[in-house]
Amino acid sequence: MTLTGLMLVFAIGAAQSVVPPGTVSAGADLQANLKKAMADAPDAPMVVARVESTDTTRVNLIHRTVPQNAIIHATGWEVHHITDGTGTVVTGGRVVRSTGAGGERVAKIEDGSSRVVTAGDVVIIPAGTPHWYSDIDGSVTYLEIRYDPGSN
């Protein structure tokens, strides 16, 4: 059989299989869900509008108004697509944990790479990479896409 014939056999076989559709989330729906989450928790430092959560992916629209603790996910990559606002994201380095004046747990990053991000920017965070929004100028909103999030 020729290469063209073999490709035709695979194409016909693939055409006969029914594949489930992907997920489509309208931008207006995402914004409405985020605004509702913000109205439900007006003083929250972070609100989340969930788009999809499966065994292999998590997709959320996240709105932050103040920095929170640095974090590391042992499994899964993250992509943050900034949709609104400005913040300083720190990636890499090492997480340093301490206790704040009020006894709260504090986690920051030392020796990481710091960068100001604005609408349109994309941040890619491999598994095991510390990450943290160390400064937020008013607010920052981003579409978070996590691949293979595992148990964290």
Tab-separated table of C-alpha atoms in Angstrom, residues 1-151:
chain	number	residue	atom	x	y	z
A	1	MET	CA	0.000	0.000	0.000
A	2	THR	CA	1.251	3.481	-0.821
A	3	LEU	CA	1.637	6.233	1.736
A	4	THR	CA	-1.343	8.061	0.190
A	5	GLY	CA	-3.487	4.942	0.468
A	6	LEU	CA	-2.467	4.429	4.095
A	7	MET	CA	-3.312	8.046	4.915
A	8	LEU	CA	-6.746	7.615	3.280
A	9	VAL	CA	-7.442	4.502	5.384
A	10	PHE	CA	-6.595	6.395	8.582
A	11	ALA	CA	-8.650	9.410	7.494
A	12	ILE	CA	-11.716	7.258	6.763
A	13	GLY	CA	-11.323	5.444	10.089
A	14	ALA	CA	-11.017	8.708	11.989
A	15	ALA	CA	-14.038	10.188	10.212
A	16	GLN	CA	-16.226	7.287	11.419
A	17	SER	CA	-15.434	7.843	15.100
A	18	VAL	CA	-17.662	10.214	17.031
A	19	VAL	CA	-15.678	12.555	19.230
A	20	PRO	CA	-17.381	14.546	21.989
A	21	PRO	CA	-17.363	18.321	21.577
A	22	GLY	CA	-15.089	20.626	23.502
A	23	THR	CA	-16.297	23.315	25.880
A	24	VAL	CA	-17.259	26.755	24.651
A	25	SER	CA	-17.751	29.509	27.231
A	26	ALA	CA	-19.034	32.843	25.985
A	27	GLY	CA	-17.017	35.829	27.172
A	28	ALA	CA	-20.192	37.607	28.298
A	29	ASP	CA	-21.143	34.583	30.449
A	30	LEU	CA	-17.664	34.470	32.006
A	31	GLN	CA	-17.807	38.171	32.860
A	32	ALA	CA	-21.329	37.814	34.298
A	33	ASN	CA	-20.231	34.878	36.478
A	34	LEU	CA	-17.197	36.834	37.690
A	35	LYS	CA	-19.304	39.927	38.485
A	36	LYS	CA	-21.752	37.752	40.445
A	37	ALA	CA	-18.881	36.156	42.409
A	38	MET	CA	-17.499	39.637	43.134
A	39	ALA	CA	-20.952	40.875	44.282
A	40	ASP	CA	-21.385	37.809	46.513
A	41	ALA	CA	-18.024	38.489	48.212
A	42	PRO	CA	-17.294	42.225	47.796
A	43	ASP	CA	-14.411	42.292	50.282
A	44	ALA	CA	-12.743	39.053	49.197
A	45	PRO	CA	-9.093	39.396	48.121
A	46	MET	CA	-9.740	36.830	45.360
A	47	VAL	CA	-12.864	35.588	43.590
A	48	VAL	CA	-13.120	32.720	41.145
A	49	ALA	CA	-15.589	32.106	38.328
A	50	ARG	CA	-15.228	28.423	37.435
A	51	VAL	CA	-15.322	27.601	33.729
A	52	GLU	CA	-14.474	23.886	33.779
A	53	SER	CA	-13.089	21.356	36.222
A	54	THR	CA	-12.201	17.816	35.092
A	55	ASP	CA	-9.680	15.171	36.089
A	56	THR	CA	-7.143	16.671	33.670
A	57	THR	CA	-7.973	20.378	33.452
A	58	ARG	CA	-9.173	23.269	35.548
A	59	VAL	CA	-10.179	26.535	33.946
A	60	ASN	CA	-11.132	29.570	36.043
A	61	LEU	CA	-11.514	33.299	35.611
A	62	ILE	CA	-9.783	34.785	38.675
A	63	HIS	CA	-9.962	38.339	40.008
A	64	ARG	CA	-7.446	39.442	42.673
A	65	THR	CA	-7.325	42.716	44.565
A	66	VAL	CA	-4.493	42.030	47.040
A	67	PRO	CA	-1.466	39.741	46.998
A	68	GLN	CA	-1.822	36.414	48.738
A	69	ASN	CA	0.741	33.762	49.617
A	70	ALA	CA	3.154	32.226	47.126
A	71	ILE	CA	2.260	28.699	46.024
A	72	ILE	CA	3.743	25.657	44.282
A	73	HIS	CA	1.728	22.938	42.533
A	74	ALA	CA	3.574	19.622	42.515
A	75	THR	CA	1.667	18.477	39.439
A	76	GLY	CA	0.258	20.251	36.433
A	77	TRP	CA	1.166	23.306	34.416
A	78	GLU	CA	-0.692	26.600	34.649
A	79	VAL	CA	-1.262	29.297	32.070
A	80	HIS	CA	-2.464	32.731	33.206
A	81	HIS	CA	-3.843	34.929	30.423
A	82	ILE	CA	-4.233	38.418	31.885
A	83	THR	CA	-7.590	39.869	30.801
A	84	ASP	CA	-7.727	43.055	32.890
A	85	GLY	CA	-5.688	45.090	35.345
A	86	THR	CA	-2.031	45.086	36.322
A	87	GLY	CA	0.021	43.071	38.753
A	88	THR	CA	3.535	41.895	39.464
A	89	VAL	CA	3.961	38.148	39.080
A	90	VAL	CA	6.971	36.354	40.539
A	91	THR	CA	7.910	32.889	39.265
A	92	GLY	CA	10.755	30.529	40.051
A	93	GLY	CA	13.129	30.932	42.971
A	94	ARG	CA	12.141	29.404	46.286
A	95	VAL	CA	9.226	29.832	48.666
A	96	VAL	CA	10.141	31.247	52.075
A	97	ARG	CA	7.555	30.711	54.788
A	98	SER	CA	7.173	32.749	57.974
A	99	THR	CA	4.580	33.934	60.456
A	100	GLY	CA	3.175	37.449	60.255
A	101	ALA	CA	2.674	39.871	63.144
A	102	GLY	CA	-0.877	38.593	63.694
A	103	GLY	CA	0.181	34.943	63.637
A	104	GLU	CA	-0.904	34.424	60.028
A	105	ARG	CA	1.117	32.205	57.704
A	106	VAL	CA	3.130	34.120	55.126
A	107	ALA	CA	4.748	32.631	52.005
A	108	LYS	CA	6.864	34.761	49.681
A	109	ILE	CA	9.348	34.015	46.910
A	110	GLU	CA	13.055	34.793	47.076
A	111	ASP	CA	15.393	34.758	44.072
A	112	GLY	CA	12.497	34.480	41.604
A	113	SER	CA	11.873	36.349	38.370
A	114	SER	CA	9.562	39.359	38.808
A	115	ARG	CA	7.570	40.898	35.963
A	116	VAL	CA	4.732	43.417	35.673
A	117	VAL	CA	1.843	41.918	33.671
A	118	THR	CA	-1.101	43.660	32.032
A	119	ALA	CA	-4.054	42.747	29.827
A	120	GLY	CA	-2.988	40.501	26.960
A	121	ASP	CA	0.089	39.059	28.703
A	122	VAL	CA	0.453	35.306	29.223
A	123	VAL	CA	2.322	33.638	32.091
A	124	ILE	CA	3.287	29.950	31.738
A	125	ILE	CA	4.041	28.162	35.010
A	126	PRO	CA	5.470	24.619	34.785
A	127	ALA	CA	4.692	22.052	37.500
A	128	GLY	CA	6.800	22.577	40.616
A	129	THR	CA	7.433	26.267	39.871
A	130	PRO	CA	6.765	28.716	42.709
A	131	HIS	CA	4.461	31.561	41.685
A	132	TRP	CA	2.948	34.599	43.355
A	133	TYR	CA	1.333	37.914	42.557
A	134	SER	CA	3.513	40.054	44.843
A	135	ASP	CA	1.886	43.380	43.978
A	136	ILE	CA	-1.474	44.275	42.462
A	137	ASP	CA	-2.241	47.728	41.079
A	138	GLY	CA	-5.945	47.981	41.954
A	139	SER	CA	-6.858	44.550	40.626
A	140	VAL	CA	-5.738	41.895	38.178
A	141	THR	CA	-8.006	39.427	36.383
A	142	TYR	CA	-6.779	36.399	34.488
A	143	LEU	CA	-7.988	33.236	32.839
A	144	GLU	CA	-6.225	30.396	34.643
A	145	ILE	CA	-5.827	27.146	32.697
A	146	ARG	CA	-4.365	24.200	34.627
A	147	TYR	CA	-3.357	21.047	32.783
A	148	ASP	CA	-3.141	17.764	34.685
A	149	PRO	CA	-3.762	19.400	38.070
A	150	GLY	CA	-3.493	16.116	39.977
A	151	SER	CA	-4.613	16.365	43.561
